[in-house]
GROMACS .gro file of C-alpha atoms in nm:
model
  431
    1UNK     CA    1   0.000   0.000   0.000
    2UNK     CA    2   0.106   0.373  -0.110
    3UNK     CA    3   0.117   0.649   0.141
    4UNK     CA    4   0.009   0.933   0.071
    5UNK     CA    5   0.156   1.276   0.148
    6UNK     CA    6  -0.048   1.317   0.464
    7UNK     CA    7   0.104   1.060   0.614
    8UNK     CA    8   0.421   1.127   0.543
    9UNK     CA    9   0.460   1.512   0.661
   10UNK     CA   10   0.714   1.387   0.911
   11UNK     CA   11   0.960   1.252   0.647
   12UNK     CA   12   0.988   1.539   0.448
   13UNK     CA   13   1.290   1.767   0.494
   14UNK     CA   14   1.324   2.096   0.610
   15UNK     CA   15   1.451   2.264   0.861
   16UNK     CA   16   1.782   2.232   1.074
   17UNK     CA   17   1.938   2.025   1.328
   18UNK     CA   18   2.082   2.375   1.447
   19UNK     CA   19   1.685   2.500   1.629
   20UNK     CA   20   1.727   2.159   1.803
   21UNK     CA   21   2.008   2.254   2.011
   22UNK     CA   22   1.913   2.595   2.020
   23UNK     CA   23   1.568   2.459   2.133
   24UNK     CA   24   1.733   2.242   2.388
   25UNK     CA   25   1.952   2.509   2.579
   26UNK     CA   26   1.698   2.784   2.522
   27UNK     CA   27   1.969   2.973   2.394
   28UNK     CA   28   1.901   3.151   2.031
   29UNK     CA   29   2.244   3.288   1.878
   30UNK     CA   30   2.172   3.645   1.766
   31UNK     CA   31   2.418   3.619   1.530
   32UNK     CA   32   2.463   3.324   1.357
   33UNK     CA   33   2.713   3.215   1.082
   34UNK     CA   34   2.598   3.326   0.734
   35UNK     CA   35   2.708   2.966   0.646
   36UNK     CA   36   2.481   2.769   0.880
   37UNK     CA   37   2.195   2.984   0.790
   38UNK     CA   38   2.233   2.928   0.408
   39UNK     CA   39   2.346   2.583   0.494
   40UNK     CA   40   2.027   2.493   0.677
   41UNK     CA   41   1.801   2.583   0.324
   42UNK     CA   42   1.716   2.200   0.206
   43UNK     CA   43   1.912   2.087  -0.115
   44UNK     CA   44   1.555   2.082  -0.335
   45UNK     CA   45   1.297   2.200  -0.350
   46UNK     CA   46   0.969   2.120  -0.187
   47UNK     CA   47   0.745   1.975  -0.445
   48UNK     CA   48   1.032   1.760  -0.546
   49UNK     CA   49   1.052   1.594  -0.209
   50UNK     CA   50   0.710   1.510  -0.202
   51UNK     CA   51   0.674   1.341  -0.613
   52UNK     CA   52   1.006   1.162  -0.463
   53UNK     CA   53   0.829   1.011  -0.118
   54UNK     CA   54   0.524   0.892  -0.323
   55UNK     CA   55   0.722   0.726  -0.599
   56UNK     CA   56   0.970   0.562  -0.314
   57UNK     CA   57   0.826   0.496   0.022
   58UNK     CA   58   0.566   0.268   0.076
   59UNK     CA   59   0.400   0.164   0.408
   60UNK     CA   60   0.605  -0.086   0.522
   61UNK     CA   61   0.485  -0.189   0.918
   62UNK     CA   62   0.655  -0.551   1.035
   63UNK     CA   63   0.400  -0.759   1.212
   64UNK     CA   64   0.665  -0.877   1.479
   65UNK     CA   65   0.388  -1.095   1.673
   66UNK     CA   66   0.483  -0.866   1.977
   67UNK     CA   67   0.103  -0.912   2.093
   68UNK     CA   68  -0.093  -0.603   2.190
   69UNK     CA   69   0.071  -0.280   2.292
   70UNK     CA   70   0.058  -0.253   2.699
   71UNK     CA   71   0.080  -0.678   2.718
   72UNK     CA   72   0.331  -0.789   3.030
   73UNK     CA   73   0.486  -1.072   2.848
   74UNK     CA   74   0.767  -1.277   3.083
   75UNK     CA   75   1.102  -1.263   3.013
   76UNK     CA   76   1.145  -1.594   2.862
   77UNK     CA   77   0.873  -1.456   2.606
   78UNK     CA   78   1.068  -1.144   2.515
   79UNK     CA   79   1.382  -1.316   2.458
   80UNK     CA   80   1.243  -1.566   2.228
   81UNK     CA   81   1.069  -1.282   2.044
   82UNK     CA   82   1.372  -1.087   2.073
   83UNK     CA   83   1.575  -1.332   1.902
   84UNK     CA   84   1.329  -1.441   1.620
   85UNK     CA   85   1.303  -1.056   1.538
   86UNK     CA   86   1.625  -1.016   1.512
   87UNK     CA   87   1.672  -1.282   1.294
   88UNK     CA   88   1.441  -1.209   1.070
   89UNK     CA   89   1.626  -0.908   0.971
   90UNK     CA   90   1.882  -1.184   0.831
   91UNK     CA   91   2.136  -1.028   1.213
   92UNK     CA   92   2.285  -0.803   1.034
   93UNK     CA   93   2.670  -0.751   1.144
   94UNK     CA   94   2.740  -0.453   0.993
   95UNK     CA   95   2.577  -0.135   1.113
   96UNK     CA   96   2.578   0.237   1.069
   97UNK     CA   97   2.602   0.420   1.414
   98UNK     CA   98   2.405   0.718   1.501
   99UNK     CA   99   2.601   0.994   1.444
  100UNK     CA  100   2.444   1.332   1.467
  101UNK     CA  101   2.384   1.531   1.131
  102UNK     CA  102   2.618   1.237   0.999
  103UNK     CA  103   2.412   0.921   0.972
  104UNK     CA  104   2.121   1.085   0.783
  105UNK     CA  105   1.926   0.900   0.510
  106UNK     CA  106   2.177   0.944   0.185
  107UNK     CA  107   2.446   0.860   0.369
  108UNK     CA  108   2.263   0.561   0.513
  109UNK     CA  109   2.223   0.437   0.176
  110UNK     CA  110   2.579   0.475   0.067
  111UNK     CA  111   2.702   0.245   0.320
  112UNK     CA  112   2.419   0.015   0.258
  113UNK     CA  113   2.574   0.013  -0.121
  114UNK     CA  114   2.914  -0.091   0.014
  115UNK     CA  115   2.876  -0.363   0.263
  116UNK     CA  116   2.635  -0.193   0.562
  117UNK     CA  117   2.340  -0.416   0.676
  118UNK     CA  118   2.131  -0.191   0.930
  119UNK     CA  119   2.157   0.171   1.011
  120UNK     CA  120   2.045   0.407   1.278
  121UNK     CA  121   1.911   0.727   1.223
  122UNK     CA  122   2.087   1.064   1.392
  123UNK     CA  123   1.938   1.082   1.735
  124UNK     CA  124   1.596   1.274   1.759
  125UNK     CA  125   1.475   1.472   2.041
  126UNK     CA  126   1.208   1.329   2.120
  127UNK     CA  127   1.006   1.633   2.298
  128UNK     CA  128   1.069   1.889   2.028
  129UNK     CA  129   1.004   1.539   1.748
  130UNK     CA  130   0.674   1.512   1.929
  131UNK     CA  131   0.569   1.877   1.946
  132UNK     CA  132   0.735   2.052   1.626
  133UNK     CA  133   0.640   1.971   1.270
  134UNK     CA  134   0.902   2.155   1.145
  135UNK     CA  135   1.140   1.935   1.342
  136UNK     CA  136   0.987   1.646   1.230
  137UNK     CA  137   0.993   1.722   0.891
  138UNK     CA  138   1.341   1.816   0.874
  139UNK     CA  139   1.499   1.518   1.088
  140UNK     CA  140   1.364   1.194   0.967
  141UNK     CA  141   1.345   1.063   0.625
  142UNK     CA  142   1.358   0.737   0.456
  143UNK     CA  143   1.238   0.515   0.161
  144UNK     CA  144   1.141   0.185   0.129
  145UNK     CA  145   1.532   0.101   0.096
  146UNK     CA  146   1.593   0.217   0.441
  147UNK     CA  147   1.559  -0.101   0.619
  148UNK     CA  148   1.663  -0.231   0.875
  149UNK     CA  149   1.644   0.079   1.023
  150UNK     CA  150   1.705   0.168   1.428
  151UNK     CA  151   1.545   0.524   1.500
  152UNK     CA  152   1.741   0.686   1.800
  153UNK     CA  153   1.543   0.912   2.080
  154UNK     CA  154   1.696   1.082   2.331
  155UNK     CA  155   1.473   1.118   2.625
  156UNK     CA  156   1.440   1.178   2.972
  157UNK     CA  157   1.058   1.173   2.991
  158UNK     CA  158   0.881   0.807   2.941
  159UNK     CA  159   0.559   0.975   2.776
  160UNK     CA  160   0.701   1.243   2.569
  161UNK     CA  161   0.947   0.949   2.413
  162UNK     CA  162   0.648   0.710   2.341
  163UNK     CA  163   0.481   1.031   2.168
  164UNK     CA  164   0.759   1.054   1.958
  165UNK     CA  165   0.795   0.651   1.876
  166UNK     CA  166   0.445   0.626   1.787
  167UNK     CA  167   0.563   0.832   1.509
  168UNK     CA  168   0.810   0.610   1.329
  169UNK     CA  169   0.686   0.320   1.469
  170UNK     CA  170   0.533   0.168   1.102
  171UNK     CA  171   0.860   0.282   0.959
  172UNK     CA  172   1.161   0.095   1.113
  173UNK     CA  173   1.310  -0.153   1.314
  174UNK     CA  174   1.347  -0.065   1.644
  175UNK     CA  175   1.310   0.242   1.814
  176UNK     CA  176   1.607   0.260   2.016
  177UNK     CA  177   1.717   0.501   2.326
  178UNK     CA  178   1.970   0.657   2.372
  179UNK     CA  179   2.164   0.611   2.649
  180UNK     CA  180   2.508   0.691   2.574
  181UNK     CA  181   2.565   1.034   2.455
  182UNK     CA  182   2.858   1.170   2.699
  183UNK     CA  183   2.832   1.569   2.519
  184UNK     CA  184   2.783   1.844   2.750
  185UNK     CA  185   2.469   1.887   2.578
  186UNK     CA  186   2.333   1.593   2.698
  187UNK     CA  187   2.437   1.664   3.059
  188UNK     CA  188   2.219   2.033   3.035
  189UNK     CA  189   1.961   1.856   2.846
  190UNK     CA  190   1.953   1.553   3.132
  191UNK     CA  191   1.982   1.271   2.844
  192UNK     CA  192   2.204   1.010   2.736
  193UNK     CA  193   2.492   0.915   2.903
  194UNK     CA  194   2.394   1.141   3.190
  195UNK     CA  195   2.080   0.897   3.254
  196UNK     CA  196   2.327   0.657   3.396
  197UNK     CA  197   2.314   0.836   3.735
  198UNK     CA  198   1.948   0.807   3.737
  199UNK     CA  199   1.887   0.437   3.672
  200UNK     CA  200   1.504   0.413   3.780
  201UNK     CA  201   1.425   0.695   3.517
  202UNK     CA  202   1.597   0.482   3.243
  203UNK     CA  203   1.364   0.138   3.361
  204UNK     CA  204   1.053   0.365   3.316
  205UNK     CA  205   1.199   0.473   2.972
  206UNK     CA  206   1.239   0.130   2.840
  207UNK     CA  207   0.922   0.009   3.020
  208UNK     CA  208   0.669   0.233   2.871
  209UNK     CA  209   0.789   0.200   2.516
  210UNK     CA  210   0.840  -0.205   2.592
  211UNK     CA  211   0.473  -0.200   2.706
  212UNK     CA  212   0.337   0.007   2.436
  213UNK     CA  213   0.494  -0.052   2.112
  214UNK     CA  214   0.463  -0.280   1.819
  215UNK     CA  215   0.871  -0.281   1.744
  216UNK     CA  216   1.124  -0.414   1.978
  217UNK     CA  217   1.324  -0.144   2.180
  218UNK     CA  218   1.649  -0.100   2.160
  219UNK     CA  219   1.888   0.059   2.374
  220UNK     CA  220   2.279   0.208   2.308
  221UNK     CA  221   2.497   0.255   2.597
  222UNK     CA  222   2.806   0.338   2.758
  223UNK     CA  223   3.044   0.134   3.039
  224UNK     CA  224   3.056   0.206   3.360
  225UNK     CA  225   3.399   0.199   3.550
  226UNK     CA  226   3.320  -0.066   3.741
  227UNK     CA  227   3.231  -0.409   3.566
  228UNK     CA  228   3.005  -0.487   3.782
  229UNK     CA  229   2.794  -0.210   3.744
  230UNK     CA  230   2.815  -0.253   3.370
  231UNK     CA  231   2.652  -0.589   3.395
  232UNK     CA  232   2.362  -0.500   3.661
  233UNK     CA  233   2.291  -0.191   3.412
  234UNK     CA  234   2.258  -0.437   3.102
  235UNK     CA  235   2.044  -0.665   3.306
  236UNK     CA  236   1.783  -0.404   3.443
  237UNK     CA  237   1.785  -0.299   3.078
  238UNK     CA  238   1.664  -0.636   2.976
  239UNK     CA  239   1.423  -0.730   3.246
  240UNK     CA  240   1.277  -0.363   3.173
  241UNK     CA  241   1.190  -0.484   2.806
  242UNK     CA  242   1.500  -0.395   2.600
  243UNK     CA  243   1.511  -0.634   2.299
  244UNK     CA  244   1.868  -0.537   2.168
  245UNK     CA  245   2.159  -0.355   2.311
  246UNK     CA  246   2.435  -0.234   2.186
  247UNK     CA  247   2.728  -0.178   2.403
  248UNK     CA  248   2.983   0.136   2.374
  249UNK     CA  249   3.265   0.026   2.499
  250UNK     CA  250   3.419   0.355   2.680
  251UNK     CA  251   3.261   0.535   2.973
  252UNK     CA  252   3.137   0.825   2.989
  253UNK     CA  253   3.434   1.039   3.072
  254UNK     CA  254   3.617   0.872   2.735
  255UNK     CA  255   3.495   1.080   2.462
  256UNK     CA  256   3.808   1.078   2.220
  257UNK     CA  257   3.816   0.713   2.045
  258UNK     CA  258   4.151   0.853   1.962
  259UNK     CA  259   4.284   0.850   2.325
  260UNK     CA  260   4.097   0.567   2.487
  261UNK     CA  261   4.038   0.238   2.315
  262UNK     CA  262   3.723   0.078   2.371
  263UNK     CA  263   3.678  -0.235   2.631
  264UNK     CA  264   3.607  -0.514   2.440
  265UNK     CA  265   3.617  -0.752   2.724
  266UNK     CA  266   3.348  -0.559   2.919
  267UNK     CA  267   3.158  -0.591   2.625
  268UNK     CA  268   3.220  -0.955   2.602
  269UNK     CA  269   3.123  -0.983   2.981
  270UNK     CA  270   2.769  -0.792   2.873
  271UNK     CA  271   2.727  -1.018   2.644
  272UNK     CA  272   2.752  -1.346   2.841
  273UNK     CA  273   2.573  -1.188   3.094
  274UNK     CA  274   2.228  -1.153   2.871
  275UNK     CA  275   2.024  -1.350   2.659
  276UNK     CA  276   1.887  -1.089   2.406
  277UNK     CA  277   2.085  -0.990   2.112
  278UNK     CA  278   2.424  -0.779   2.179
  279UNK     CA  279   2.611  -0.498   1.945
  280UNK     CA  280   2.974  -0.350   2.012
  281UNK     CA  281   3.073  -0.034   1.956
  282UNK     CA  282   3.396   0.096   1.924
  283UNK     CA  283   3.762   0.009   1.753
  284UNK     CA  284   3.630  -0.012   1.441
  285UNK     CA  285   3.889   0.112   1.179
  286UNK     CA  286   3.863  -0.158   0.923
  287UNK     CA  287   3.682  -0.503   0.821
  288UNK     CA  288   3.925  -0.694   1.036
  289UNK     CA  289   3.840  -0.469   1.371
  290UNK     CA  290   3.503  -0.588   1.268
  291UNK     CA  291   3.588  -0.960   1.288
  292UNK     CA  292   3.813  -0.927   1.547
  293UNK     CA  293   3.558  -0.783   1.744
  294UNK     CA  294   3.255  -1.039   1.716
  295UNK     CA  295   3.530  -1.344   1.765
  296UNK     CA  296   3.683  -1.201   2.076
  297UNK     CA  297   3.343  -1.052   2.239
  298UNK     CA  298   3.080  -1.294   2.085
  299UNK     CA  299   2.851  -1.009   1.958
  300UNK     CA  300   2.577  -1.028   1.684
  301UNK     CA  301   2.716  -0.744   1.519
  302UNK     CA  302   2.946  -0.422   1.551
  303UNK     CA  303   2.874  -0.032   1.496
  304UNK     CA  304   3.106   0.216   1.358
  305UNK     CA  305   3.065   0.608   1.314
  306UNK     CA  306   3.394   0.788   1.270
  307UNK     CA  307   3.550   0.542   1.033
  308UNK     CA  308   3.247   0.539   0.825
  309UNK     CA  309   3.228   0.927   0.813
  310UNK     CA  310   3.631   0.890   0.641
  311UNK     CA  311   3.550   0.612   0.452
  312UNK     CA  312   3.214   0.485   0.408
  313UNK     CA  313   3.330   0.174   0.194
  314UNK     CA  314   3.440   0.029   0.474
  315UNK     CA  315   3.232  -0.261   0.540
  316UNK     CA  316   3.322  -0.340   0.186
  317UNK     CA  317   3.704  -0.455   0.290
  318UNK     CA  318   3.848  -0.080   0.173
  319UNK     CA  319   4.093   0.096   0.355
  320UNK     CA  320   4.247   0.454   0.369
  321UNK     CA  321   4.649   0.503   0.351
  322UNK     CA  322   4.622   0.551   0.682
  323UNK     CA  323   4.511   0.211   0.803
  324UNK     CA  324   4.659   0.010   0.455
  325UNK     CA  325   4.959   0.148   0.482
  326UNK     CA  326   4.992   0.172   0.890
  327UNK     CA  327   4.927  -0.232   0.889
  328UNK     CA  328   5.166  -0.486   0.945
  329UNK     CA  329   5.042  -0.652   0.644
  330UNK     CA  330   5.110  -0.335   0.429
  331UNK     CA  331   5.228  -0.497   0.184
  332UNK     CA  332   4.925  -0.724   0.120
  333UNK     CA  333   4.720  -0.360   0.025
  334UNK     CA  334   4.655  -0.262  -0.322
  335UNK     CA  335   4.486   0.023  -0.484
  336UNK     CA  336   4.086  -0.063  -0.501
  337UNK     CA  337   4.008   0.103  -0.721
  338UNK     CA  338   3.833   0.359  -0.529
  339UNK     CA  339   3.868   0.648  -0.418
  340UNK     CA  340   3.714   0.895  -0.207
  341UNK     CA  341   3.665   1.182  -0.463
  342UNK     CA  342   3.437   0.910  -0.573
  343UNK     CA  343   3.229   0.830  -0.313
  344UNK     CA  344   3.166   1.188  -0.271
  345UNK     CA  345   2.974   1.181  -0.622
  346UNK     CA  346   2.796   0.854  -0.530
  347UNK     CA  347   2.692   1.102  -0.196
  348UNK     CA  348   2.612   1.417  -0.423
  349UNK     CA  349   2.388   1.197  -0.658
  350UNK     CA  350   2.198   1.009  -0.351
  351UNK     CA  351   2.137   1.358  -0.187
  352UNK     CA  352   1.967   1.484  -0.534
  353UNK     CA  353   1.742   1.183  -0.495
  354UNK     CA  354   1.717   1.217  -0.179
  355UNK     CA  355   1.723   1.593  -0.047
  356UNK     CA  356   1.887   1.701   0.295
  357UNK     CA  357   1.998   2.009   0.436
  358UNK     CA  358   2.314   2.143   0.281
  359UNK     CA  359   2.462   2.192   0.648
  360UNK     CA  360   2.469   1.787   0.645
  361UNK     CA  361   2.619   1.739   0.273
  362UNK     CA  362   2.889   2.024   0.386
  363UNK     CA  363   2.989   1.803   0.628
  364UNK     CA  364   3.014   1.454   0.455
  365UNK     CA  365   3.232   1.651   0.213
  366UNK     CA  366   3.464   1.802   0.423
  367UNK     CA  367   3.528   1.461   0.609
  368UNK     CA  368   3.550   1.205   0.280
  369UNK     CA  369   3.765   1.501   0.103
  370UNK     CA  370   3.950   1.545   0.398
  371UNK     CA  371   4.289   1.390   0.297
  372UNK     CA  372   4.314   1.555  -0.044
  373UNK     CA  373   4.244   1.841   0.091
  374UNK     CA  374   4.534   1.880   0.329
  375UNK     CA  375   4.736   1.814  -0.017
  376UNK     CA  376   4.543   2.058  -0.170
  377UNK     CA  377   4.444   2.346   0.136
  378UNK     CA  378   4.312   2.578  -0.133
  379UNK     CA  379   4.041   2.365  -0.252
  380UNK     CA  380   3.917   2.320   0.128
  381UNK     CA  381   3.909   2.711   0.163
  382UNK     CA  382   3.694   2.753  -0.145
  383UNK     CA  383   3.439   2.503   0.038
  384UNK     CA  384   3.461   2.686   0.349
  385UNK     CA  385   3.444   3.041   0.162
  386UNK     CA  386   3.118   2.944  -0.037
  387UNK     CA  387   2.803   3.027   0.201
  388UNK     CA  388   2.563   2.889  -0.085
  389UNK     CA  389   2.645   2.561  -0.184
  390UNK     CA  390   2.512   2.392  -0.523
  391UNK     CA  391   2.553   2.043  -0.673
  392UNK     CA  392   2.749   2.162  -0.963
  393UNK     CA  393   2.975   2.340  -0.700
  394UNK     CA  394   3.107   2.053  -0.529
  395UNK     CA  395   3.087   1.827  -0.860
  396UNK     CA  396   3.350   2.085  -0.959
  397UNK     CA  397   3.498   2.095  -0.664
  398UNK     CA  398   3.582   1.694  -0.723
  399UNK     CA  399   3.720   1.739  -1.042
  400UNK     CA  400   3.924   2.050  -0.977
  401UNK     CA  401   4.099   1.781  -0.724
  402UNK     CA  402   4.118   1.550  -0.990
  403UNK     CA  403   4.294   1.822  -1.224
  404UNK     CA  404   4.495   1.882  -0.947
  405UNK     CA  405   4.701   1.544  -0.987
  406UNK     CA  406   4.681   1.234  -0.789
  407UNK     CA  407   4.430   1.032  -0.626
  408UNK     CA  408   4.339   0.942  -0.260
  409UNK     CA  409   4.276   0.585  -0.329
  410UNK     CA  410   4.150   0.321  -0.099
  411UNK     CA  411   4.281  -0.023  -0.048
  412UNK     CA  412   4.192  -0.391  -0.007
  413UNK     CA  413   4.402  -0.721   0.061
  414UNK     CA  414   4.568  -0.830  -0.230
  415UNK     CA  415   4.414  -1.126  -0.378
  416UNK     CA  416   4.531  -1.503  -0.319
  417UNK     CA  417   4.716  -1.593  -0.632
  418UNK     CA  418   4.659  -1.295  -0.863
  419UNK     CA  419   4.967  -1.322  -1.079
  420UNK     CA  420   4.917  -0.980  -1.236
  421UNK     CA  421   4.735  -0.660  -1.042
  422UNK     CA  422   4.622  -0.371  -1.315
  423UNK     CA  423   4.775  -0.037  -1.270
  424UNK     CA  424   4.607   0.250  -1.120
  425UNK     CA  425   4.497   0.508  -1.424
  426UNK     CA  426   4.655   0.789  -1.215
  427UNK     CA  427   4.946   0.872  -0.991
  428UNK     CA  428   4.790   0.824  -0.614
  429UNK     CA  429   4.944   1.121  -0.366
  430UNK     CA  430   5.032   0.886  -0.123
  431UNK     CA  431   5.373   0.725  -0.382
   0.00000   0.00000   0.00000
């Protein structure tokens, strides 16, 4: 069955993630950057968005035999239920974290092309999803493609967040909580990570959307110092109804993945502690962190967000210089005949068909362009100069790089007995 426009007000895009936090702190900058306002116009045009949504999103609600919404079902229920649901989805092992402004529908969709299995959405707020429109509208999109899809909330009221799920409830997944956000934000806005210290309030988050929805809930969170804490966290999670939970493996006060390396063996201690489905999160720069990571912790599957943002081939076996070239098995790395000028045009073209703010697209370029252009500065200050962006900007932008000389290839593991490998049509800046 088609839905129509009506029904699908919510998925349209519009306005920026930039009134969120604004909204949040009740703080309105007076004078913001010409460059986020222009930025925060969508990259279409309204009537284009909605001849797109009919033509590609259909109603898709999964009947997950969850019973009726409000049933107390015992825990030997839920896991069973938890388990066939997940593998129905065909447990998916390689997922797109939630990354804010970052893990927004085209994007999605290019990592689903190269290797990604399940995505999350960027988390929502769920009092201003609930009450704005305009929020709505601007926050979450997604097509029939989209799937399976996790939709992230960040909450600290139980009916105010089921508001919000009711929303996307025909339209993903899971509707997932989140639980781990260390930012200062979340400690003014009393959400994520900053829940931790208020563990009956998270129970009553997870209950009332456990009790009242007809999609699993899923929950992302963060490590506590202490193991055992950890574990008695992940086990109120699941008694309260959680159906999934994937497991960040820092705590709160280890926000740079660059300084602190993740825990896996607290992660592997969550996950022979419960019986539902577990994720991991963190340590991901490559395929091989991703096996590595389900042999030594057991997991169903493993999350990545900064690697992805880099390189979103990644689940695809392709590597930056950084990580190919940083390995001890360098020399089993080859050009792939990829690069990342061109994943930015795969981006460009999804964005066309699927509009988002330019704020978002800004972004994705600056971070999969970000190693040509510290060969090439002056391109990067012509991106950060232009306050109105345009498609055929940054499709020139690419090929200006490409006049430039060089590529920015990524690699994968030579292949068992290839006698002869085929030269790269260009120089790479890396020999």
């Amino acid at each position: 069955m088609k839905l129509n426009l009506s029904n699908l007000r919510f998925l349209r895009t519009r306005k920026s993630f930039i009134s969120q936090t604004r909204t949040m702190t009740n703080n309105t900058d007076p004078n913001p950057d010409p460059s986020q306002v222009l930025d925060d116009l969508p990259c279409s045009e309204r009537q284009q968005r909605d001849e797109q949504i009919e033509e590609t999103v259909e109603a898709a609600p999964l009947s997950l035999g969850l019973g009726s919404p409000g049933r107390l079902l015992g825990i030997d229920t839920r896991v069973e239920r938890a388990w066939a649901h997940w593998k129905k989805l065909g447990r998916p092992k390689y997922i797109v974290a939630p990354m804010v402004d970052n893990s927004e529908l085209p994007f999605r969709l290019l990592c689903q092309k190269y290797g990604a299995q399940a995505a999350y959405t960027p988390m929502l707020h769920s009092r201003i999803f609930s009450e704005t429109e305009k929020y709505r509208n601007q926050e979450f999109t997604t097509c029939k493609e989209d799937r399976p899809l996790f939709v992230q909330f960040c909450a600290n009221d139980p009916d105010t967040l089921l508001k919000a799920a009711k929303r996307v409830e025909p339209y993903c997944d899971y509707v997932d909580i989140n639980l781990g956000c260390p930012q200062r934000i979340a400690r003014r806005g009393n959400y994520g990570a900053f829940l931790m210290d208020n563990l009956p309030l998270v129970k009553s988050l997870v209950e009332k959307l456990s009790q009242n929805l007809s999609v699993p809930v899923s929950c992302k969170i963060r490590i506590f110092p202490k193991l055992e804490d950890t574990l008695n966290y992940a086990k109120m999670l699941e008694d309260a109804g959680c159906s999934l939970l994937a497991v960040h493996g820092r705590t709160r006060d280890e926000k740079d993945g660059k300084k602190f390396r993740a825990d896996w063996s607290a992660i592997k201690e969550v996950k022979n502690a419960l019986r539902i489905p577990v994720l991991a999160n963190g340590n991901v720069r490559c395929i091989e962190d991703v096996d590595s990571c389900i042999e030594e912790t057991g997991v169903e599957g493993v999350l990545s967000a900064e690697t992805l943002l880099e390189n979103p081939a990644v689940f695809a076996g392709f590597r930056t210089a950084e990580w190919a070239k940083g390995s001890e098995e360098e020399e089993g790395y080859v050009d792939g005949g990829l690069d990342q000028g061109d994943l930015v045009v795969e981006y460009l073209k999804l964005c066309e068909k699927h509009p988002v703010p330019w704020r978002m697209i800004r972004s994705h370029v600056h971070k999969m362009l970000g190693d040509w252009f510290r060969v090439h500065p002056q391109v990067r200050e012509q991106l950060n100069a232009q306050n109105i962006l345009t498609f055929e900007f940054l499709y020139g932008l690419v090929d200006q790089l490409k006049e430039l000389g060089g590529r920015v290839p990524l690699y994968k593991k030579r292949k068992l007995n290839t006698l002869e490998l085929p030269e790269s049509p260009q120089k790479s800046l890396e020999s």
